[in-house]
Amino acid sequence: MSFSFELIKECSQTNARLGKINTSHGVIDTPVFMPVGTQATVKAVLPRDLKEIGASIILSNTYHLYLRPGFDIVKEAGGLHGFMGWNSPILTDSGGFQVFSLGSLRKITDDGVVFKSHLDGSEHFISPEKAVEIQNALGADIIMSFDECVPYPCDYAQAQNAVERTTQWAKRCKMSHKREDQALFGIVQGSVFKDLRLRSVEDLVEMDFPGYSIGGLSVGEPKDIMYEVLDYTVPILPREKPRYLMGVGSADALIEGVMRGVDMFDCVLPTREARHGTVMTTKGKLVLRNATYSRDYNPIDPECDCYSCRNFSRAYIRHLIKANEILASVLTSIHNLKFLIDLMKNIREAIYEDRFSEYRQNFYK
């Protein structure tokens, strides 16, 4: 197998850790934030610009690519790497969360999920075996087991059933996974119930996956509850394998996740907020569509060296936003992704120099 994880250093004061993931399409330094390219594209950002800002891995969505253009087309094009012109690592999710999000449009059974397409209403069925087949065809370096994600809040019985089903589906995914150049991760479920989370970890670790994802968080629960779940879940995951917290991308949550021993993160947040005119800075978030920036000729963040900050002012970007120009989304998206990628780079340096606790304190100040 071309996938491996190397644990380089562990923080002496927290559970933060420095690592390196090796794949057939390149190396990923961890902790890492992964930009989301749902439809085989990171919205409003060229692959060339992703390279320039330091993105080492991006994420694409199995559910959406299954429906459009179809995984057979992507396979014919040489897999996702060839199809989207990205020669660095790619991760695909299993589609479990997207199916969960369909609500009344889907029906979950032990066999899999029957759902109606949000595009045209056509009926489809995805089983654990089908989810793996699709991801094998897409050809990402890291793929996910099919899982059942429950909402927050949910009752204990619902969460328990989801854990049992996720465990059974993980076994079926592992049995049907054929490509040795792809690493299949298991996904921990259990909502906010400690015994269910611990049981889910125990079940998955017994299957010996090359990496483990923590799912079912960032679905509406308060952040302090999410951190509490991480406090008792992350430490019992295998130390020698990567840990991936799914769907988390705010700067504070990245800091807190790293402190608890998480290695990988992804979220649509930075690009979604960018398209609505909100940017992340070292002084906090700015809503650039506000009138207060109409004559502000400073860069988005004077401490940032991204293309947007090197060349354009807040006033100009506000003008683009108000004029509904596409360039507004391009410039704000580049900046927000660079902000989080730089944040992770600074975090890695702080862990390496054993000053992560100090870095975290200064971040909040």
PDB file of C-alpha atoms in Angstrom, residues 58-304:
ATOM      1  CA  ILE A  58      -8.527  18.681  -1.189  1.00  0.00           C
ATOM      2  CA  LEU A  59     -11.805  16.891  -0.566  1.00  0.00           C
ATOM      3  CA  SER A  60     -14.538  15.913  -3.038  1.00  0.00           C
ATOM      4  CA  ASN A  61     -18.050  14.572  -2.530  1.00  0.00           C
ATOM      5  CA  THR A  62     -19.093  11.050  -3.491  1.00  0.00           C
ATOM      6  CA  TYR A  63     -22.843  11.724  -3.413  1.00  0.00           C
ATOM      7  CA  HIS A  64     -22.701  14.730  -5.718  1.00  0.00           C
ATOM      8  CA  LEU A  65     -20.251  13.168  -8.190  1.00  0.00           C
ATOM      9  CA  TYR A  66     -22.338   9.984  -8.302  1.00  0.00           C
ATOM     10  CA  LEU A  67     -25.348  12.019  -9.410  1.00  0.00           C
ATOM     11  CA  ARG A  68     -23.423  14.374 -11.699  1.00  0.00           C
ATOM     12  CA  PRO A  69     -21.486  13.765 -13.923  1.00  0.00           C
ATOM     13  CA  GLY A  70     -21.517  10.075 -12.867  1.00  0.00           C
ATOM     14  CA  PHE A  71     -18.608   8.080 -11.455  1.00  0.00           C
ATOM     15  CA  ASP A  72     -18.210   6.172 -14.746  1.00  0.00           C
ATOM     16  CA  ILE A  73     -17.400   9.432 -16.544  1.00  0.00           C
ATOM     17  CA  VAL A  74     -14.871  10.426 -13.889  1.00  0.00           C
ATOM     18  CA  LYS A  75     -13.259   6.978 -14.125  1.00  0.00           C
ATOM     19  CA  GLU A  76     -12.987   7.263 -17.932  1.00  0.00           C
ATOM     20  CA  ALA A  77     -11.274  10.636 -17.497  1.00  0.00           C
ATOM     21  CA  GLY A  78      -8.517   9.039 -15.437  1.00  0.00           C
ATOM     22  CA  GLY A  79     -10.154   9.402 -12.016  1.00  0.00           C
ATOM     23  CA  LEU A  80     -10.588  12.616 -10.081  1.00  0.00           C
ATOM     24  CA  HIS A  81      -6.932  13.613 -10.415  1.00  0.00           C
ATOM     25  CA  GLY A  82      -7.086  13.589 -14.192  1.00  0.00           C
ATOM     26  CA  PHE A  83     -10.663  14.864 -14.426  1.00  0.00           C
ATOM     27  CA  MET A  84     -10.088  18.004 -12.345  1.00  0.00           C
ATOM     28  CA  GLY A  85      -6.421  18.613 -13.145  1.00  0.00           C
ATOM     29  CA  TRP A  86      -5.191  18.144  -9.564  1.00  0.00           C
ATOM     30  CA  ASN A  87      -2.100  15.963  -9.163  1.00  0.00           C
ATOM     31  CA  SER A  88      -1.873  16.183  -5.364  1.00  0.00           C
ATOM     32  CA  PRO A  89      -3.738  14.053  -2.785  1.00  0.00           C
ATOM     33  CA  ILE A  90      -7.544  13.899  -2.765  1.00  0.00           C
ATOM     34  CA  LEU A  91      -9.959  12.613  -0.124  1.00  0.00           C
ATOM     35  CA  THR A  92     -13.549  11.621  -0.871  1.00  0.00           C
ATOM     36  CA  ASP A  93     -16.286  11.252   1.716  1.00  0.00           C
ATOM     37  CA  SER A  94     -18.712   8.348   1.423  1.00  0.00           C
ATOM     38  CA  GLY A  95     -21.881  10.388   0.900  1.00  0.00           C
ATOM     39  CA  GLY A  96     -23.314   9.338   4.260  1.00  0.00           C
ATOM     40  CA  PHE A  97     -23.628  12.897   5.571  1.00  0.00           C
ATOM     41  CA  GLN A  98     -25.228  14.166   2.344  1.00  0.00           C
ATOM     42  CA  VAL A  99     -27.775  11.363   2.388  1.00  0.00           C
ATOM     43  CA  PHE A 100     -28.490  12.150   6.059  1.00  0.00           C
ATOM     44  CA  SER A 101     -29.076  15.777   5.038  1.00  0.00           C
ATOM     45  CA  LEU A 102     -31.788  14.788   2.549  1.00  0.00           C
ATOM     46  CA  GLY A 103     -34.292  14.230   5.372  1.00  0.00           C
ATOM     47  CA  SER A 104     -37.641  13.091   3.960  1.00  0.00           C
ATOM     48  CA  LEU A 105     -36.050  12.313   0.581  1.00  0.00           C
ATOM     49  CA  ARG A 106     -34.286   9.224   1.950  1.00  0.00           C
ATOM     50  CA  LYS A 107     -35.051   5.952   3.732  1.00  0.00           C
ATOM     51  CA  ILE A 108     -32.332   4.113   5.670  1.00  0.00           C
ATOM     52  CA  THR A 109     -32.357   0.340   6.095  1.00  0.00           C
ATOM     53  CA  ASP A 110     -29.705  -2.192   7.115  1.00  0.00           C
ATOM     54  CA  ASP A 111     -29.067  -2.861   3.425  1.00  0.00           C
ATOM     55  CA  GLY A 112     -28.296   0.773   2.575  1.00  0.00           C
ATOM     56  CA  VAL A 113     -30.105   3.986   1.714  1.00  0.00           C
ATOM     57  CA  VAL A 114     -32.877   4.605  -0.827  1.00  0.00           C
ATOM     58  CA  PHE A 115     -33.032   8.291  -1.718  1.00  0.00           C
ATOM     59  CA  LYS A 116     -34.375  10.720  -4.269  1.00  0.00           C
ATOM     60  CA  SER A 117     -31.955  12.943  -6.141  1.00  0.00           C
ATOM     61  CA  HIS A 118     -32.125  16.592  -5.142  1.00  0.00           C
ATOM     62  CA  LEU A 119     -31.471  17.355  -8.840  1.00  0.00           C
ATOM     63  CA  ASP A 120     -34.349  15.622 -10.609  1.00  0.00           C
ATOM     64  CA  GLY A 121     -36.202  13.502  -8.055  1.00  0.00           C
ATOM     65  CA  SER A 122     -34.978  10.202  -9.523  1.00  0.00           C
ATOM     66  CA  GLU A 123     -34.688   7.299  -7.067  1.00  0.00           C
ATOM     67  CA  HIS A 124     -31.327   5.747  -6.195  1.00  0.00           C
ATOM     68  CA  PHE A 125     -29.899   3.170  -3.809  1.00  0.00           C
ATOM     69  CA  ILE A 126     -26.459   3.288  -2.197  1.00  0.00           C
ATOM     70  CA  SER A 127     -25.191   0.405  -0.105  1.00  0.00           C
ATOM     71  CA  PRO A 128     -21.815   0.219   1.659  1.00  0.00           C
ATOM     72  CA  GLU A 129     -20.544  -1.842  -1.281  1.00  0.00           C
ATOM     73  CA  LYS A 130     -21.823   0.749  -3.767  1.00  0.00           C
ATOM     74  CA  ALA A 131     -20.233   3.615  -1.832  1.00  0.00           C
ATOM     75  CA  VAL A 132     -16.862   1.839  -2.020  1.00  0.00           C
ATOM     76  CA  GLU A 133     -17.359   0.974  -5.710  1.00  0.00           C
ATOM     77  CA  ILE A 134     -18.010   4.646  -6.504  1.00  0.00           C
ATOM     78  CA  GLN A 135     -14.980   5.810  -4.538  1.00  0.00           C
ATOM     79  CA  ASN A 136     -12.757   3.137  -6.093  1.00  0.00           C
ATOM     80  CA  ALA A 137     -13.778   4.527  -9.492  1.00  0.00           C
ATOM     81  CA  LEU A 138     -13.214   8.141  -8.434  1.00  0.00           C
ATOM     82  CA  GLY A 139      -9.684   7.143  -7.415  1.00  0.00           C
ATOM     83  CA  ALA A 140      -9.069   9.406  -4.415  1.00  0.00           C
ATOM     84  CA  ASP A 141      -6.061   8.650  -2.203  1.00  0.00           C
ATOM     85  CA  ILE A 142      -8.159   8.488   0.970  1.00  0.00           C
ATOM     86  CA  ILE A 143     -11.775   7.257   0.983  1.00  0.00           C
ATOM     87  CA  MET A 144     -14.426   6.899   3.675  1.00  0.00           C
ATOM     88  CA  SER A 145     -16.593   4.048   4.893  1.00  0.00           C
ATOM     89  CA  PHE A 146     -20.339   4.448   4.470  1.00  0.00           C
ATOM     90  CA  ASP A 147     -21.887   5.500   7.777  1.00  0.00           C
ATOM     91  CA  GLU A 148     -25.138   6.667   9.323  1.00  0.00           C
ATOM     92  CA  CYS A 149     -24.974  10.184  10.724  1.00  0.00           C
ATOM     93  CA  VAL A 150     -27.668  11.177  13.222  1.00  0.00           C
ATOM     94  CA  PRO A 151     -28.847  14.746  13.895  1.00  0.00           C
ATOM     95  CA  TYR A 152     -28.352  16.765  17.064  1.00  0.00           C
ATOM     96  CA  PRO A 153     -30.208  16.378  19.287  1.00  0.00           C
ATOM     97  CA  CYS A 154     -31.253  12.748  18.976  1.00  0.00           C
ATOM     98  CA  ASP A 155     -32.312  10.151  21.518  1.00  0.00           C
ATOM     99  CA  TYR A 156     -30.068   7.371  22.778  1.00  0.00           C
ATOM    100  CA  ALA A 157     -31.855   4.600  20.882  1.00  0.00           C
ATOM    101  CA  GLN A 158     -31.471   6.406  17.561  1.00  0.00           C
ATOM    102  CA  ALA A 159     -27.747   6.983  18.184  1.00  0.00           C
ATOM    103  CA  GLN A 160     -27.281   3.357  19.278  1.00  0.00           C
ATOM    104  CA  ASN A 161     -28.947   2.015  16.124  1.00  0.00           C
ATOM    105  CA  ALA A 162     -26.736   4.285  14.002  1.00  0.00           C
ATOM    106  CA  VAL A 163     -23.576   3.015  15.721  1.00  0.00           C
ATOM    107  CA  GLU A 164     -24.587  -0.611  15.176  1.00  0.00           C
ATOM    108  CA  ARG A 165     -25.421   0.048  11.531  1.00  0.00           C
ATOM    109  CA  THR A 166     -22.215   2.046  10.984  1.00  0.00           C
ATOM    110  CA  THR A 167     -20.181  -0.848  12.405  1.00  0.00           C
ATOM    111  CA  GLN A 168     -21.849  -3.382  10.121  1.00  0.00           C
ATOM    112  CA  TRP A 169     -21.491  -1.099   7.114  1.00  0.00           C
ATOM    113  CA  ALA A 170     -17.792  -0.552   7.940  1.00  0.00           C
ATOM    114  CA  LYS A 171     -17.225  -4.315   7.833  1.00  0.00           C
ATOM    115  CA  ARG A 172     -18.952  -4.528   4.468  1.00  0.00           C
ATOM    116  CA  CYS A 173     -16.943  -1.574   3.134  1.00  0.00           C
ATOM    117  CA  LYS A 174     -13.680  -3.173   4.205  1.00  0.00           C
ATOM    118  CA  MET A 175     -14.616  -6.476   2.578  1.00  0.00           C
ATOM    119  CA  SER A 176     -15.530  -4.820  -0.730  1.00  0.00           C
ATOM    120  CA  HIS A 177     -12.569  -2.415  -0.899  1.00  0.00           C
ATOM    121  CA  LYS A 178     -10.168  -3.652  -3.588  1.00  0.00           C
ATOM    122  CA  ARG A 179      -7.669  -0.895  -4.410  1.00  0.00           C
ATOM    123  CA  GLU A 180      -4.404  -1.032  -2.486  1.00  0.00           C
ATOM    124  CA  ASP A 181      -3.479   2.509  -3.578  1.00  0.00           C
ATOM    125  CA  GLN A 182      -6.442   3.917  -1.630  1.00  0.00           C
ATOM    126  CA  ALA A 183      -6.673   4.135   2.167  1.00  0.00           C
ATOM    127  CA  LEU A 184     -10.147   3.373   3.539  1.00  0.00           C
ATOM    128  CA  PHE A 185     -10.926   5.139   6.849  1.00  0.00           C
ATOM    129  CA  GLY A 186     -13.511   4.031   9.392  1.00  0.00           C
ATOM    130  CA  ILE A 187     -15.933   6.634  10.777  1.00  0.00           C
ATOM    131  CA  VAL A 188     -16.711   6.888  14.504  1.00  0.00           C
ATOM    132  CA  GLN A 189     -20.336   7.692  15.353  1.00  0.00           C
ATOM    133  CA  GLY A 190     -22.296   7.848  18.627  1.00  0.00           C
ATOM    134  CA  SER A 191     -23.645  11.413  18.799  1.00  0.00           C
ATOM    135  CA  VAL A 192     -22.945  12.923  22.244  1.00  0.00           C
ATOM    136  CA  PHE A 193     -23.223   9.653  24.200  1.00  0.00           C
ATOM    137  CA  LYS A 194     -19.872   8.642  25.678  1.00  0.00           C
ATOM    138  CA  ASP A 195     -20.495   4.895  25.921  1.00  0.00           C
ATOM    139  CA  LEU A 196     -21.644   4.802  22.271  1.00  0.00           C
ATOM    140  CA  ARG A 197     -18.592   6.727  21.069  1.00  0.00           C
ATOM    141  CA  LEU A 198     -16.282   4.392  22.976  1.00  0.00           C
ATOM    142  CA  ARG A 199     -18.120   1.371  21.617  1.00  0.00           C
ATOM    143  CA  SER A 200     -17.879   2.706  18.056  1.00  0.00           C
ATOM    144  CA  VAL A 201     -14.125   3.253  18.441  1.00  0.00           C
ATOM    145  CA  GLU A 202     -13.673  -0.248  19.870  1.00  0.00           C
ATOM    146  CA  ASP A 203     -15.605  -1.819  16.973  1.00  0.00           C
ATOM    147  CA  LEU A 204     -13.674   0.079  14.299  1.00  0.00           C
ATOM    148  CA  VAL A 205     -10.213  -0.326  15.828  1.00  0.00           C
ATOM    149  CA  GLU A 206     -10.765  -4.073  15.838  1.00  0.00           C
ATOM    150  CA  MET A 207     -11.121  -3.863  12.025  1.00  0.00           C
ATOM    151  CA  ASP A 208      -7.697  -2.192  11.779  1.00  0.00           C
ATOM    152  CA  PHE A 209      -8.386   0.678   9.365  1.00  0.00           C
ATOM    153  CA  PRO A 210      -5.380   2.761   8.214  1.00  0.00           C
ATOM    154  CA  GLY A 211      -7.057   5.889   9.622  1.00  0.00           C
ATOM    155  CA  TYR A 212     -10.094   6.971  11.616  1.00  0.00           C
ATOM    156  CA  SER A 213     -12.633   9.747  11.082  1.00  0.00           C
ATOM    157  CA  ILE A 214     -14.796  11.303  13.777  1.00  0.00           C
ATOM    158  CA  GLY A 215     -18.231  11.907  12.295  1.00  0.00           C
ATOM    159  CA  GLY A 216     -21.544  13.127  13.656  1.00  0.00           C
ATOM    160  CA  LEU A 217     -20.114  16.349  15.088  1.00  0.00           C
ATOM    161  CA  SER A 218     -20.540  19.927  13.880  1.00  0.00           C
ATOM    162  CA  VAL A 219     -24.196  19.061  13.155  1.00  0.00           C
ATOM    163  CA  GLY A 220     -25.699  21.717  15.416  1.00  0.00           C
ATOM    164  CA  GLU A 221     -24.333  20.872  18.857  1.00  0.00           C
ATOM    165  CA  PRO A 222     -22.656  23.639  20.926  1.00  0.00           C
ATOM    166  CA  LYS A 223     -18.883  23.741  20.548  1.00  0.00           C
ATOM    167  CA  ASP A 224     -18.249  22.926  24.212  1.00  0.00           C
ATOM    168  CA  ILE A 225     -20.153  19.667  23.757  1.00  0.00           C
ATOM    169  CA  MET A 226     -18.154  18.877  20.610  1.00  0.00           C
ATOM    170  CA  TYR A 227     -14.920  19.452  22.540  1.00  0.00           C
ATOM    171  CA  GLU A 228     -16.157  17.222  25.358  1.00  0.00           C
ATOM    172  CA  VAL A 229     -16.825  14.401  22.868  1.00  0.00           C
ATOM    173  CA  LEU A 230     -13.331  14.861  21.422  1.00  0.00           C
ATOM    174  CA  ASP A 231     -11.819  14.800  24.922  1.00  0.00           C
ATOM    175  CA  TYR A 232     -12.917  11.214  25.516  1.00  0.00           C
ATOM    176  CA  THR A 233     -12.931   9.944  21.895  1.00  0.00           C
ATOM    177  CA  VAL A 234      -9.581  11.020  20.416  1.00  0.00           C
ATOM    178  CA  PRO A 235      -7.297   9.549  23.138  1.00  0.00           C
ATOM    179  CA  ILE A 236      -8.569   6.005  22.537  1.00  0.00           C
ATOM    180  CA  LEU A 237      -7.996   6.124  18.776  1.00  0.00           C
ATOM    181  CA  PRO A 238      -4.754   4.409  17.687  1.00  0.00           C
ATOM    182  CA  ARG A 239      -1.791   6.694  18.313  1.00  0.00           C
ATOM    183  CA  GLU A 240       0.031   5.526  15.191  1.00  0.00           C
ATOM    184  CA  LYS A 241      -2.801   6.333  12.753  1.00  0.00           C
ATOM    185  CA  PRO A 242      -4.247   9.637  11.474  1.00  0.00           C
ATOM    186  CA  ARG A 243      -7.363  11.102  13.095  1.00  0.00           C
ATOM    187  CA  TYR A 244      -9.775  13.136  10.994  1.00  0.00           C
ATOM    188  CA  LEU A 245     -12.502  15.427  12.402  1.00  0.00           C
ATOM    189  CA  MET A 246     -15.104  15.813   9.679  1.00  0.00           C
ATOM    190  CA  GLY A 247     -16.840  19.077   8.792  1.00  0.00           C
ATOM    191  CA  VAL A 248     -14.976  21.451  11.121  1.00  0.00           C
ATOM    192  CA  GLY A 249     -13.292  24.614   9.825  1.00  0.00           C
ATOM    193  CA  SER A 250     -13.597  27.648  12.113  1.00  0.00           C
ATOM    194  CA  ALA A 251     -10.217  28.884  13.342  1.00  0.00           C
ATOM    195  CA  ASP A 252     -11.025  28.337  17.018  1.00  0.00           C
ATOM    196  CA  ALA A 253     -12.336  24.805  16.396  1.00  0.00           C
ATOM    197  CA  LEU A 254      -9.147  23.944  14.470  1.00  0.00           C
ATOM    198  CA  ILE A 255      -7.033  25.133  17.412  1.00  0.00           C
ATOM    199  CA  GLU A 256      -9.134  23.156  19.896  1.00  0.00           C
ATOM    200  CA  GLY A 257      -9.197  20.059  17.713  1.00  0.00           C
ATOM    201  CA  VAL A 258      -5.416  20.096  17.303  1.00  0.00           C
ATOM    202  CA  MET A 259      -4.998  20.504  21.049  1.00  0.00           C
ATOM    203  CA  ARG A 260      -6.985  17.299  21.516  1.00  0.00           C
ATOM    204  CA  GLY A 261      -4.898  15.300  19.039  1.00  0.00           C
ATOM    205  CA  VAL A 262      -6.780  15.653  15.738  1.00  0.00           C
ATOM    206  CA  ASP A 263      -4.659  15.543  12.550  1.00  0.00           C
ATOM    207  CA  MET A 264      -7.076  16.361   9.701  1.00  0.00           C
ATOM    208  CA  PHE A 265      -9.965  18.798   9.204  1.00  0.00           C
ATOM    209  CA  ASP A 266     -12.259  19.869   6.370  1.00  0.00           C
ATOM    210  CA  CYS A 267     -15.136  22.310   5.986  1.00  0.00           C
ATOM    211  CA  VAL A 268     -16.993  24.407   3.399  1.00  0.00           C
ATOM    212  CA  LEU A 269     -17.049  27.300   5.897  1.00  0.00           C
ATOM    213  CA  PRO A 270     -14.151  29.421   4.535  1.00  0.00           C
ATOM    214  CA  THR A 271     -15.385  29.420   0.936  1.00  0.00           C
ATOM    215  CA  ARG A 272     -19.071  29.684   1.856  1.00  0.00           C
ATOM    216  CA  GLU A 273     -18.446  32.702   4.077  1.00  0.00           C
ATOM    217  CA  ALA A 274     -16.206  34.192   1.386  1.00  0.00           C
ATOM    218  CA  ARG A 275     -19.031  34.065  -1.168  1.00  0.00           C
ATOM    219  CA  HIS A 276     -21.185  36.013   1.275  1.00  0.00           C
ATOM    220  CA  GLY A 277     -18.511  38.683   1.740  1.00  0.00           C
ATOM    221  CA  THR A 278     -17.181  37.575   5.143  1.00  0.00           C
ATOM    222  CA  VAL A 279     -13.414  37.228   5.521  1.00  0.00           C
ATOM    223  CA  MET A 280     -11.199  35.811   8.265  1.00  0.00           C
ATOM    224  CA  THR A 281      -8.375  37.956   9.636  1.00  0.00           C
ATOM    225  CA  THR A 282      -5.901  37.886  12.507  1.00  0.00           C
ATOM    226  CA  LYS A 283      -8.152  40.462  14.243  1.00  0.00           C
ATOM    227  CA  GLY A 284     -11.381  38.546  13.694  1.00  0.00           C
ATOM    228  CA  LYS A 285     -13.988  38.350  10.945  1.00  0.00           C
ATOM    229  CA  LEU A 286     -14.858  41.277   8.663  1.00  0.00           C
ATOM    230  CA  VAL A 287     -18.089  41.633   6.679  1.00  0.00           C
ATOM    231  CA  LEU A 288     -16.768  43.466   3.649  1.00  0.00           C
ATOM    232  CA  ARG A 289     -20.183  44.283   2.191  1.00  0.00           C
ATOM    233  CA  ASN A 290     -20.717  46.718   5.083  1.00  0.00           C
ATOM    234  CA  ALA A 291     -20.543  50.426   4.239  1.00  0.00           C
ATOM    235  CA  THR A 292     -17.745  51.014   6.742  1.00  0.00           C
ATOM    236  CA  TYR A 293     -15.305  49.550   4.182  1.00  0.00           C
ATOM    237  CA  SER A 294     -16.369  51.696   1.227  1.00  0.00           C
ATOM    238  CA  ARG A 295     -13.310  53.959   1.651  1.00  0.00           C
ATOM    239  CA  ASP A 296     -11.021  51.480   3.400  1.00  0.00           C
ATOM    240  CA  TYR A 297      -7.954  51.125   1.194  1.00  0.00           C
ATOM    241  CA  ASN A 298      -6.154  48.639   3.435  1.00  0.00           C
ATOM    242  CA  PRO A 299      -5.734  45.006   2.393  1.00  0.00           C
ATOM    243  CA  ILE A 300      -8.155  42.460   3.862  1.00  0.00           C
ATOM    244  CA  ASP A 301      -5.490  41.563   6.434  1.00  0.00           C
ATOM    245  CA  PRO A 302      -2.206  43.512   6.579  1.00  0.00           C
ATOM    246  CA  GLU A 303      -0.522  40.400   8.022  1.00  0.00           C
ATOM    247  CA  CYS A 304      -1.528  38.205   5.052  1.00  0.00           C
TER     248      CYS A 304
END
